[in-house]
């Protein structure tokens, strides 16, 4: 064990390094937040797109696509979400972010029932849970 | 409303198309620079965006006559293809974790498929 000498940096210099680690922790936290926001945005985008396809069924034409506000809004939101995800993946760890990405399946399942009155049964709930586990495991496996 | 098999086919085909765009994004991200000229001449990135848009068209066609709660989770079948392309084109190694993950995703999709036949 080395004894402190006058050439060792003073405590204040060592403490100066703390903000560096704090900022990476901050970056990781921001990545987590971005991913959670991404799951909410993509769930909202899915609901908008589904609304959009209902409109499209009433106006099945090219003009129908161009005037389909919910569909266009849904696609735009989807794009914003994708950018957010790419930004989050730059600084965050895949093994943490992937399990969080699968949160979007929970939001979509809830919104499908609440907004569109779709049904849930044990098979469907099990299916969503197993897919979520699969996406999470995929993120863990990506590290090795 | 139930989800016909044709809707599931449209959505899974869209996910197959979308899986190529992941390779475009990855290849494009390597030469990514934040100026307009290099963004516009970044052809793998452009191909990725185009693939992404094209896959949404198939998704929307499927969504028109199916349930969101069934079709959205089925987009995850795209991960299977993405892993295959990652291995073939980018030489990303396979791992046991990846295979377990993909098996779970496919099993989940089968369960959802069974769930469409059963009323709540």
PDB file of C-alpha atoms in Angstrom:
ATOM      1  CA  UNK A   1       0.000   0.000   0.000  1.00  0.00           C
ATOM      2  CA  UNK A   2       1.422   3.336  -1.036  1.00  0.00           C
ATOM      3  CA  UNK A   3       1.804   5.984   1.580  1.00  0.00           C
ATOM      4  CA  UNK A   4       0.554   9.403   0.610  1.00  0.00           C
ATOM      5  CA  UNK A   5       3.336  11.628  -0.647  1.00  0.00           C
ATOM      6  CA  UNK A   6       3.371  15.233  -1.621  1.00  0.00           C
ATOM      7  CA  UNK A   7       3.120  14.122  -5.289  1.00  0.00           C
ATOM      8  CA  UNK A   8      -0.297  12.533  -4.724  1.00  0.00           C
ATOM      9  CA  UNK A   9      -3.098  14.735  -5.935  1.00  0.00           C
ATOM     10  CA  UNK A  10      -4.902  16.585  -3.169  1.00  0.00           C
ATOM     11  CA  UNK A  11      -8.404  15.491  -2.271  1.00  0.00           C
ATOM     12  CA  UNK A  12      -9.935  18.384  -4.098  1.00  0.00           C
ATOM     13  CA  UNK A  13      -8.538  17.069  -7.407  1.00  0.00           C
ATOM     14  CA  UNK A  14      -9.924  13.591  -6.749  1.00  0.00           C
ATOM     15  CA  UNK A  15     -13.257  15.095  -5.863  1.00  0.00           C
ATOM     16  CA  UNK A  16     -13.180  16.980  -9.132  1.00  0.00           C
ATOM     17  CA  UNK A  17     -13.548  13.656 -10.895  1.00  0.00           C
ATOM     18  CA  UNK A  18     -16.892  13.050  -9.207  1.00  0.00           C
ATOM     19  CA  UNK A  19     -18.896  15.306 -11.546  1.00  0.00           C
ATOM     20  CA  UNK A  20     -17.676  13.185 -14.496  1.00  0.00           C
ATOM     21  CA  UNK A  21     -19.224  10.008 -13.122  1.00  0.00           C
ATOM     22  CA  UNK A  22     -22.256  11.959 -11.975  1.00  0.00           C
ATOM     23  CA  UNK A  23     -22.814  13.168 -15.532  1.00  0.00           C
ATOM     24  CA  UNK A  24     -22.635   9.629 -16.949  1.00  0.00           C
ATOM     25  CA  UNK A  25     -25.148   8.540 -14.327  1.00  0.00           C
ATOM     26  CA  UNK A  26     -27.225  11.512 -15.439  1.00  0.00           C
ATOM     27  CA  UNK A  27     -26.896  10.429 -19.055  1.00  0.00           C
ATOM     28  CA  UNK A  28     -28.011   6.904 -18.208  1.00  0.00           C
ATOM     29  CA  UNK A  29     -30.949   8.252 -16.260  1.00  0.00           C
ATOM     30  CA  UNK A  30     -31.877  10.451 -19.184  1.00  0.00           C
ATOM     31  CA  UNK A  31     -31.681   7.369 -21.440  1.00  0.00           C
ATOM     32  CA  UNK A  32     -34.068   5.507 -19.152  1.00  0.00           C
ATOM     33  CA  UNK A  33     -36.474   8.429 -19.150  1.00  0.00           C
ATOM     34  CA  UNK A  34     -36.254   8.738 -22.944  1.00  0.00           C
ATOM     35  CA  UNK A  35     -37.070   5.042 -23.360  1.00  0.00           C
ATOM     36  CA  UNK A  36     -40.089   5.249 -21.067  1.00  0.00           C
ATOM     37  CA  UNK A  37     -41.301   8.326 -22.996  1.00  0.00           C
ATOM     38  CA  UNK A  38     -40.624   6.386 -26.212  1.00  0.00           C
ATOM     39  CA  UNK A  39     -42.901   3.536 -25.076  1.00  0.00           C
ATOM     40  CA  UNK A  40     -45.683   6.018 -24.232  1.00  0.00           C
ATOM     41  CA  UNK A  41     -45.288   7.840 -27.576  1.00  0.00           C
ATOM     42  CA  UNK A  42     -45.292   4.634 -29.596  1.00  0.00           C
ATOM     43  CA  UNK A  43     -48.373   3.352 -27.771  1.00  0.00           C
ATOM     44  CA  UNK A  44     -50.136   6.657 -28.495  1.00  0.00           C
ATOM     45  CA  UNK A  45     -48.966   6.409 -32.123  1.00  0.00           C
ATOM     46  CA  UNK A  46     -50.489   2.930 -32.405  1.00  0.00           C
ATOM     47  CA  UNK A  47     -53.843   4.152 -31.076  1.00  0.00           C
ATOM     48  CA  UNK A  48     -53.811   7.098 -33.502  1.00  0.00           C
ATOM     49  CA  UNK A  49     -52.995   4.772 -36.405  1.00  0.00           C
ATOM     50  CA  UNK A  50     -55.847   2.463 -35.463  1.00  0.00           C
ATOM     51  CA  UNK A  51     -58.194   5.476 -35.380  1.00  0.00           C
ATOM     52  CA  UNK A  52     -56.724   6.397 -38.756  1.00  0.00           C
ATOM     53  CA  UNK A  53     -57.521   3.005 -40.286  1.00  0.00           C
ATOM     54  CA  UNK A  54     -61.122   3.338 -39.094  1.00  0.00           C
ATOM     55  CA  UNK A  55     -61.306   6.651 -40.976  1.00  0.00           C
ATOM     56  CA  UNK A  56     -59.638   5.016 -43.979  1.00  0.00           C
ATOM     57  CA  UNK A  57     -62.362   2.376 -44.121  1.00  0.00           C
ATOM     58  CA  UNK A  58     -64.951   5.144 -44.549  1.00  0.00           C
ATOM     59  CA  UNK A  59     -62.821   7.033 -47.123  1.00  0.00           C
ATOM     60  CA  UNK A  60     -60.979   4.341 -49.064  1.00  0.00           C
ATOM     61  CA  UNK A  61     -59.146   6.507 -51.590  1.00  0.00           C
ATOM     62  CA  UNK A  62     -55.816   8.255 -52.045  1.00  0.00           C
ATOM     63  CA  UNK A  63     -57.431  11.499 -50.891  1.00  0.00           C
ATOM     64  CA  UNK A  64     -58.648   9.525 -47.889  1.00  0.00           C
ATOM     65  CA  UNK A  65     -55.027   8.777 -46.948  1.00  0.00           C
ATOM     66  CA  UNK A  66     -53.977  12.411 -47.395  1.00  0.00           C
ATOM     67  CA  UNK A  67     -56.833  13.747 -45.249  1.00  0.00           C
ATOM     68  CA  UNK A  68     -56.447  11.062 -42.597  1.00  0.00           C
ATOM     69  CA  UNK A  69     -55.232  13.276 -39.730  1.00  0.00           C
ATOM     70  CA  UNK A  70     -54.977  10.572 -37.022  1.00  0.00           C
ATOM     71  CA  UNK A  71     -53.054   8.274 -39.363  1.00  0.00           C
ATOM     72  CA  UNK A  72     -50.578  11.012 -40.321  1.00  0.00           C
ATOM     73  CA  UNK A  73     -50.243  12.133 -36.698  1.00  0.00           C
ATOM     74  CA  UNK A  74     -49.652   8.519 -35.652  1.00  0.00           C
ATOM     75  CA  UNK A  75     -46.916   8.034 -38.254  1.00  0.00           C
ATOM     76  CA  UNK A  76     -45.269  11.321 -37.235  1.00  0.00           C
ATOM     77  CA  UNK A  77     -45.358  10.337 -33.566  1.00  0.00           C
ATOM     78  CA  UNK A  78     -43.880   6.969 -34.520  1.00  0.00           C
ATOM     79  CA  UNK A  79     -41.014   8.812 -36.233  1.00  0.00           C
ATOM     80  CA  UNK A  80     -40.398  11.059 -33.213  1.00  0.00           C
ATOM     81  CA  UNK A  81     -40.380   7.961 -31.023  1.00  0.00           C
ATOM     82  CA  UNK A  82     -37.815   6.250 -33.258  1.00  0.00           C
ATOM     83  CA  UNK A  83     -35.457   9.247 -33.007  1.00  0.00           C
ATOM     84  CA  UNK A  84     -35.879   9.245 -29.224  1.00  0.00           C
ATOM     85  CA  UNK A  85     -35.054   5.555 -29.070  1.00  0.00           C
ATOM     86  CA  UNK A  86     -31.904   5.963 -31.157  1.00  0.00           C
ATOM     87  CA  UNK A  87     -30.768   8.810 -28.875  1.00  0.00           C
ATOM     88  CA  UNK A  88     -31.480   6.721 -25.778  1.00  0.00           C
ATOM     89  CA  UNK A  89     -29.610   3.709 -27.137  1.00  0.00           C
ATOM     90  CA  UNK A  90     -26.510   5.841 -27.720  1.00  0.00           C
ATOM     91  CA  UNK A  91     -25.770   6.267 -24.026  1.00  0.00           C
ATOM     92  CA  UNK A  92     -27.782   3.606 -22.248  1.00  0.00           C
ATOM     93  CA  UNK A  93     -27.153  -0.078 -21.787  1.00  0.00           C
ATOM     94  CA  UNK A  94     -29.140  -2.405 -24.017  1.00  0.00           C
ATOM     95  CA  UNK A  95     -29.663  -4.879 -21.187  1.00  0.00           C
ATOM     96  CA  UNK A  96     -31.519  -2.213 -19.201  1.00  0.00           C
ATOM     97  CA  UNK A  97     -33.281  -0.472 -22.081  1.00  0.00           C
ATOM     98  CA  UNK A  98     -34.678  -3.510 -23.919  1.00  0.00           C
ATOM     99  CA  UNK A  99     -36.791  -4.756 -21.009  1.00  0.00           C
ATOM    100  CA  UNK A 100     -38.141  -1.211 -20.724  1.00  0.00           C
ATOM    101  CA  UNK A 101     -38.926  -1.071 -24.459  1.00  0.00           C
ATOM    102  CA  UNK A 102     -41.330  -3.951 -23.942  1.00  0.00           C
ATOM    103  CA  UNK A 103     -43.381  -1.678 -21.654  1.00  0.00           C
ATOM    104  CA  UNK A 104     -45.026  -0.439 -24.858  1.00  0.00           C
ATOM    105  CA  UNK A 105     -46.847  -3.801 -25.110  1.00  0.00           C
ATOM    106  CA  UNK A 106     -48.458  -3.131 -21.736  1.00  0.00           C
ATOM    107  CA  UNK A 107     -49.625   0.364 -22.746  1.00  0.00           C
ATOM    108  CA  UNK A 108     -50.990  -0.876 -26.079  1.00  0.00           C
ATOM    109  CA  UNK A 109     -52.845  -3.769 -24.431  1.00  0.00           C
ATOM    110  CA  UNK A 110     -54.457  -1.426 -21.887  1.00  0.00           C
ATOM    111  CA  UNK A 111     -55.334   1.216 -24.487  1.00  0.00           C
ATOM    112  CA  UNK A 112     -56.779  -1.386 -26.901  1.00  0.00           C
ATOM    113  CA  UNK A 113     -59.229  -2.497 -24.232  1.00  0.00           C
ATOM    114  CA  UNK A 114     -60.057   0.981 -22.912  1.00  0.00           C
ATOM    115  CA  UNK A 115     -60.229   2.914 -26.204  1.00  0.00           C
ATOM    116  CA  UNK A 116     -61.387   0.283 -28.706  1.00  0.00           C
ATOM    117  CA  UNK A 117     -63.158  -2.190 -26.424  1.00  0.00           C
ATOM    118  CA  UNK A 118     -60.991  -5.093 -27.580  1.00  0.00           C
ATOM    119  CA  UNK A 119     -61.192  -8.216 -25.495  1.00  0.00           C
ATOM    120  CA  UNK A 120     -58.558  -9.750 -23.210  1.00  0.00           C
ATOM    121  CA  UNK A 121     -58.415 -13.416 -22.367  1.00  0.00           C
ATOM    122  CA  UNK A 122     -55.814 -15.615 -20.648  1.00  0.00           C
ATOM    123  CA  UNK A 123     -54.186 -16.558 -23.991  1.00  0.00           C
ATOM    124  CA  UNK A 124     -53.769 -12.918 -24.992  1.00  0.00           C
ATOM    125  CA  UNK A 125     -52.394 -11.848 -21.619  1.00  0.00           C
ATOM    126  CA  UNK A 126     -49.995 -14.802 -21.584  1.00  0.00           C
ATOM    127  CA  UNK A 127     -48.938 -14.017 -25.176  1.00  0.00           C
ATOM    128  CA  UNK A 128     -48.091 -10.400 -24.366  1.00  0.00           C
ATOM    129  CA  UNK A 129     -46.199 -11.419 -21.197  1.00  0.00           C
ATOM    130  CA  UNK A 130     -44.172 -14.090 -23.018  1.00  0.00           C
ATOM    131  CA  UNK A 131     -43.286 -11.652 -25.822  1.00  0.00           C
ATOM    132  CA  UNK A 132     -42.198  -9.080 -23.220  1.00  0.00           C
ATOM    133  CA  UNK A 133     -39.989 -11.673 -21.559  1.00  0.00           C
ATOM    134  CA  UNK A 134     -38.552 -12.547 -24.976  1.00  0.00           C
ATOM    135  CA  UNK A 135     -37.679  -8.934 -25.804  1.00  0.00           C
ATOM    136  CA  UNK A 136     -36.100  -8.528 -22.359  1.00  0.00           C
ATOM    137  CA  UNK A 137     -34.014 -11.697 -22.758  1.00  0.00           C
ATOM    138  CA  UNK A 138     -32.968 -10.507 -26.219  1.00  0.00           C
ATOM    139  CA  UNK A 139     -31.551  -7.344 -24.639  1.00  0.00           C
ATOM    140  CA  UNK A 140     -29.667  -9.377 -22.027  1.00  0.00           C
ATOM    141  CA  UNK A 141     -28.299 -11.715 -24.699  1.00  0.00           C
ATOM    142  CA  UNK A 142     -27.105  -8.786 -26.807  1.00  0.00           C
ATOM    143  CA  UNK A 143     -24.356  -8.148 -24.261  1.00  0.00           C
ATOM    144  CA  UNK A 144     -22.561 -11.445 -24.726  1.00  0.00           C
TER     145      UNK A 144
ATOM    146  CA  UNK B   1     -64.110  -7.544 -34.106  1.00  0.00           C
ATOM    147  CA  UNK B   2     -61.695 -10.433 -34.410  1.00  0.00           C
ATOM    148  CA  UNK B   3     -58.382 -10.546 -36.206  1.00  0.00           C
ATOM    149  CA  UNK B   4     -58.352 -12.463 -39.507  1.00  0.00           C
ATOM    150  CA  UNK B   5     -55.278 -14.439 -40.536  1.00  0.00           C
ATOM    151  CA  UNK B   6     -54.779 -12.090 -43.495  1.00  0.00           C
ATOM    152  CA  UNK B   7     -54.220  -9.171 -41.083  1.00  0.00           C
ATOM    153  CA  UNK B   8     -51.625 -11.176 -39.183  1.00  0.00           C
ATOM    154  CA  UNK B   9     -49.954 -12.038 -42.505  1.00  0.00           C
ATOM    155  CA  UNK B  10     -49.809  -8.349 -43.559  1.00  0.00           C
ATOM    156  CA  UNK B  11     -48.334  -7.283 -40.229  1.00  0.00           C
ATOM    157  CA  UNK B  12     -45.718 -10.045 -40.057  1.00  0.00           C
ATOM    158  CA  UNK B  13     -44.749  -9.349 -43.674  1.00  0.00           C
ATOM    159  CA  UNK B  14     -44.383  -5.648 -42.779  1.00  0.00           C
ATOM    160  CA  UNK B  15     -42.129  -6.641 -39.873  1.00  0.00           C
ATOM    161  CA  UNK B  16     -40.032  -8.709 -42.270  1.00  0.00           C
ATOM    162  CA  UNK B  17     -39.573  -5.642 -44.518  1.00  0.00           C
ATOM    163  CA  UNK B  18     -38.905  -3.452 -41.479  1.00  0.00           C
ATOM    164  CA  UNK B  19     -36.172  -5.801 -40.269  1.00  0.00           C
ATOM    165  CA  UNK B  20     -34.017  -4.797 -43.258  1.00  0.00           C
ATOM    166  CA  UNK B  21     -34.293  -1.163 -42.258  1.00  0.00           C
ATOM    167  CA  UNK B  22     -32.596  -1.975 -38.940  1.00  0.00           C
ATOM    168  CA  UNK B  23     -29.520  -3.022 -40.939  1.00  0.00           C
ATOM    169  CA  UNK B  24     -29.739   0.235 -42.923  1.00  0.00           C
ATOM    170  CA  UNK B  25     -29.929   2.275 -39.707  1.00  0.00           C
ATOM    171  CA  UNK B  26     -26.968   0.442 -38.216  1.00  0.00           C
ATOM    172  CA  UNK B  27     -24.841   0.822 -41.342  1.00  0.00           C
ATOM    173  CA  UNK B  28     -25.950   4.436 -41.702  1.00  0.00           C
ATOM    174  CA  UNK B  29     -25.160   5.275 -38.070  1.00  0.00           C
ATOM    175  CA  UNK B  30     -21.490   4.459 -38.678  1.00  0.00           C
ATOM    176  CA  UNK B  31     -21.148   7.322 -41.128  1.00  0.00           C
ATOM    177  CA  UNK B  32     -23.567   9.646 -39.367  1.00  0.00           C
ATOM    178  CA  UNK B  33     -22.644  13.324 -39.351  1.00  0.00           C
ATOM    179  CA  UNK B  34     -24.984  16.041 -38.275  1.00  0.00           C
ATOM    180  CA  UNK B  35     -25.015  18.150 -41.409  1.00  0.00           C
ATOM    181  CA  UNK B  36     -27.688  18.191 -44.062  1.00  0.00           C
ATOM    182  CA  UNK B  37     -25.452  17.182 -46.959  1.00  0.00           C
ATOM    183  CA  UNK B  38     -24.069  14.048 -45.356  1.00  0.00           C
ATOM    184  CA  UNK B  39     -27.534  13.126 -44.044  1.00  0.00           C
ATOM    185  CA  UNK B  40     -28.944  13.360 -47.571  1.00  0.00           C
ATOM    186  CA  UNK B  41     -26.120  11.335 -49.132  1.00  0.00           C
ATOM    187  CA  UNK B  42     -26.194   8.686 -46.410  1.00  0.00           C
ATOM    188  CA  UNK B  43     -27.819   6.012 -48.580  1.00  0.00           C
ATOM    189  CA  UNK B  44     -27.976   3.207 -45.969  1.00  0.00           C
ATOM    190  CA  UNK B  45     -29.818   5.615 -43.666  1.00  0.00           C
ATOM    191  CA  UNK B  46     -32.161   6.616 -46.510  1.00  0.00           C
ATOM    192  CA  UNK B  47     -32.793   2.946 -47.300  1.00  0.00           C
ATOM    193  CA  UNK B  48     -33.527   2.375 -43.613  1.00  0.00           C
ATOM    194  CA  UNK B  49     -36.080   5.191 -43.503  1.00  0.00           C
ATOM    195  CA  UNK B  50     -37.686   3.970 -46.748  1.00  0.00           C
ATOM    196  CA  UNK B  51     -37.938   0.408 -45.405  1.00  0.00           C
ATOM    197  CA  UNK B  52     -39.419   1.723 -42.167  1.00  0.00           C
ATOM    198  CA  UNK B  53     -42.103   3.680 -44.057  1.00  0.00           C
ATOM    199  CA  UNK B  54     -42.858   0.751 -46.354  1.00  0.00           C
ATOM    200  CA  UNK B  55     -43.274  -1.570 -43.373  1.00  0.00           C
ATOM    201  CA  UNK B  56     -45.756   0.903 -41.834  1.00  0.00           C
ATOM    202  CA  UNK B  57     -47.872   0.681 -44.995  1.00  0.00           C
ATOM    203  CA  UNK B  58     -48.186  -3.097 -44.554  1.00  0.00           C
ATOM    204  CA  UNK B  59     -48.871  -2.622 -40.847  1.00  0.00           C
ATOM    205  CA  UNK B  60     -51.672  -0.150 -41.599  1.00  0.00           C
ATOM    206  CA  UNK B  61     -53.227  -2.473 -44.196  1.00  0.00           C
ATOM    207  CA  UNK B  62     -53.249  -5.267 -41.607  1.00  0.00           C
ATOM    208  CA  UNK B  63     -54.534  -2.996 -38.856  1.00  0.00           C
ATOM    209  CA  UNK B  64     -57.553  -1.969 -40.953  1.00  0.00           C
ATOM    210  CA  UNK B  65     -59.375  -5.210 -40.301  1.00  0.00           C
ATOM    211  CA  UNK B  66     -57.712  -6.518 -37.150  1.00  0.00           C
ATOM    212  CA  UNK B  67     -57.286  -5.806 -33.460  1.00  0.00           C
ATOM    213  CA  UNK B  68     -54.478  -3.580 -32.214  1.00  0.00           C
ATOM    214  CA  UNK B  69     -53.939  -5.698 -29.096  1.00  0.00           C
ATOM    215  CA  UNK B  70     -53.124  -8.704 -31.292  1.00  0.00           C
ATOM    216  CA  UNK B  71     -51.320  -7.065 -34.198  1.00  0.00           C
ATOM    217  CA  UNK B  72     -48.994  -4.679 -32.366  1.00  0.00           C
ATOM    218  CA  UNK B  73     -47.229  -7.407 -30.323  1.00  0.00           C
ATOM    219  CA  UNK B  74     -46.823  -9.426 -33.533  1.00  0.00           C
ATOM    220  CA  UNK B  75     -44.495  -6.750 -34.898  1.00  0.00           C
ATOM    221  CA  UNK B  76     -41.955  -8.362 -32.563  1.00  0.00           C
ATOM    222  CA  UNK B  77     -41.529 -11.199 -35.102  1.00  0.00           C
ATOM    223  CA  UNK B  78     -39.288  -8.663 -36.870  1.00  0.00           C
ATOM    224  CA  UNK B  79     -36.636  -9.287 -34.185  1.00  0.00           C
ATOM    225  CA  UNK B  80     -36.190 -12.812 -35.560  1.00  0.00           C
ATOM    226  CA  UNK B  81     -35.263 -11.457 -39.002  1.00  0.00           C
ATOM    227  CA  UNK B  82     -33.189  -8.602 -37.597  1.00  0.00           C
ATOM    228  CA  UNK B  83     -31.035 -11.085 -35.696  1.00  0.00           C
ATOM    229  CA  UNK B  84     -30.575 -13.186 -38.820  1.00  0.00           C
ATOM    230  CA  UNK B  85     -29.553 -10.155 -40.934  1.00  0.00           C
ATOM    231  CA  UNK B  86     -27.273  -8.938 -38.128  1.00  0.00           C
ATOM    232  CA  UNK B  87     -25.501 -12.263 -38.265  1.00  0.00           C
ATOM    233  CA  UNK B  88     -25.342 -12.514 -42.062  1.00  0.00           C
ATOM    234  CA  UNK B  89     -24.481  -8.904 -42.952  1.00  0.00           C
ATOM    235  CA  UNK B  90     -22.828  -7.458 -39.833  1.00  0.00           C
ATOM    236  CA  UNK B  91     -21.294 -10.677 -38.460  1.00  0.00           C
ATOM    237  CA  UNK B  92     -22.927 -10.216 -35.077  1.00  0.00           C
ATOM    238  CA  UNK B  93     -22.498 -13.417 -33.076  1.00  0.00           C
ATOM    239  CA  UNK B  94     -25.437 -15.612 -32.081  1.00  0.00           C
ATOM    240  CA  UNK B  95     -25.815 -16.320 -28.372  1.00  0.00           C
ATOM    241  CA  UNK B  96     -27.958 -18.589 -26.271  1.00  0.00           C
ATOM    242  CA  UNK B  97     -29.709 -15.549 -24.792  1.00  0.00           C
ATOM    243  CA  UNK B  98     -30.726 -14.375 -28.263  1.00  0.00           C
ATOM    244  CA  UNK B  99     -32.164 -17.775 -29.180  1.00  0.00           C
ATOM    245  CA  UNK B 100     -34.089 -17.998 -25.894  1.00  0.00           C
ATOM    246  CA  UNK B 101     -35.435 -14.473 -26.484  1.00  0.00           C
ATOM    247  CA  UNK B 102     -36.553 -15.270 -30.019  1.00  0.00           C
ATOM    248  CA  UNK B 103     -38.145 -18.566 -28.948  1.00  0.00           C
ATOM    249  CA  UNK B 104     -40.126 -16.701 -26.287  1.00  0.00           C
ATOM    250  CA  UNK B 105     -41.244 -14.052 -28.812  1.00  0.00           C
ATOM    251  CA  UNK B 106     -42.462 -16.711 -31.250  1.00  0.00           C
ATOM    252  CA  UNK B 107     -44.194 -18.640 -28.442  1.00  0.00           C
ATOM    253  CA  UNK B 108     -45.908 -15.411 -27.368  1.00  0.00           C
ATOM    254  CA  UNK B 109     -47.140 -14.801 -30.923  1.00  0.00           C
ATOM    255  CA  UNK B 110     -48.561 -18.346 -31.063  1.00  0.00           C
ATOM    256  CA  UNK B 111     -50.384 -17.696 -27.778  1.00  0.00           C
ATOM    257  CA  UNK B 112     -51.806 -14.446 -29.185  1.00  0.00           C
ATOM    258  CA  UNK B 113     -52.885 -16.350 -32.285  1.00  0.00           C
ATOM    259  CA  UNK B 114     -54.704 -18.860 -30.083  1.00  0.00           C
ATOM    260  CA  UNK B 115     -56.193 -15.932 -28.146  1.00  0.00           C
ATOM    261  CA  UNK B 116     -57.874 -14.537 -31.276  1.00  0.00           C
ATOM    262  CA  UNK B 117     -59.998 -17.667 -31.521  1.00  0.00           C
ATOM    263  CA  UNK B 118     -61.257 -17.382 -27.980  1.00  0.00           C
ATOM    264  CA  UNK B 119     -63.778 -14.837 -26.844  1.00  0.00           C
ATOM    265  CA  UNK B 120     -63.042 -12.945 -23.624  1.00  0.00           C
TER     266      UNK B 120
END
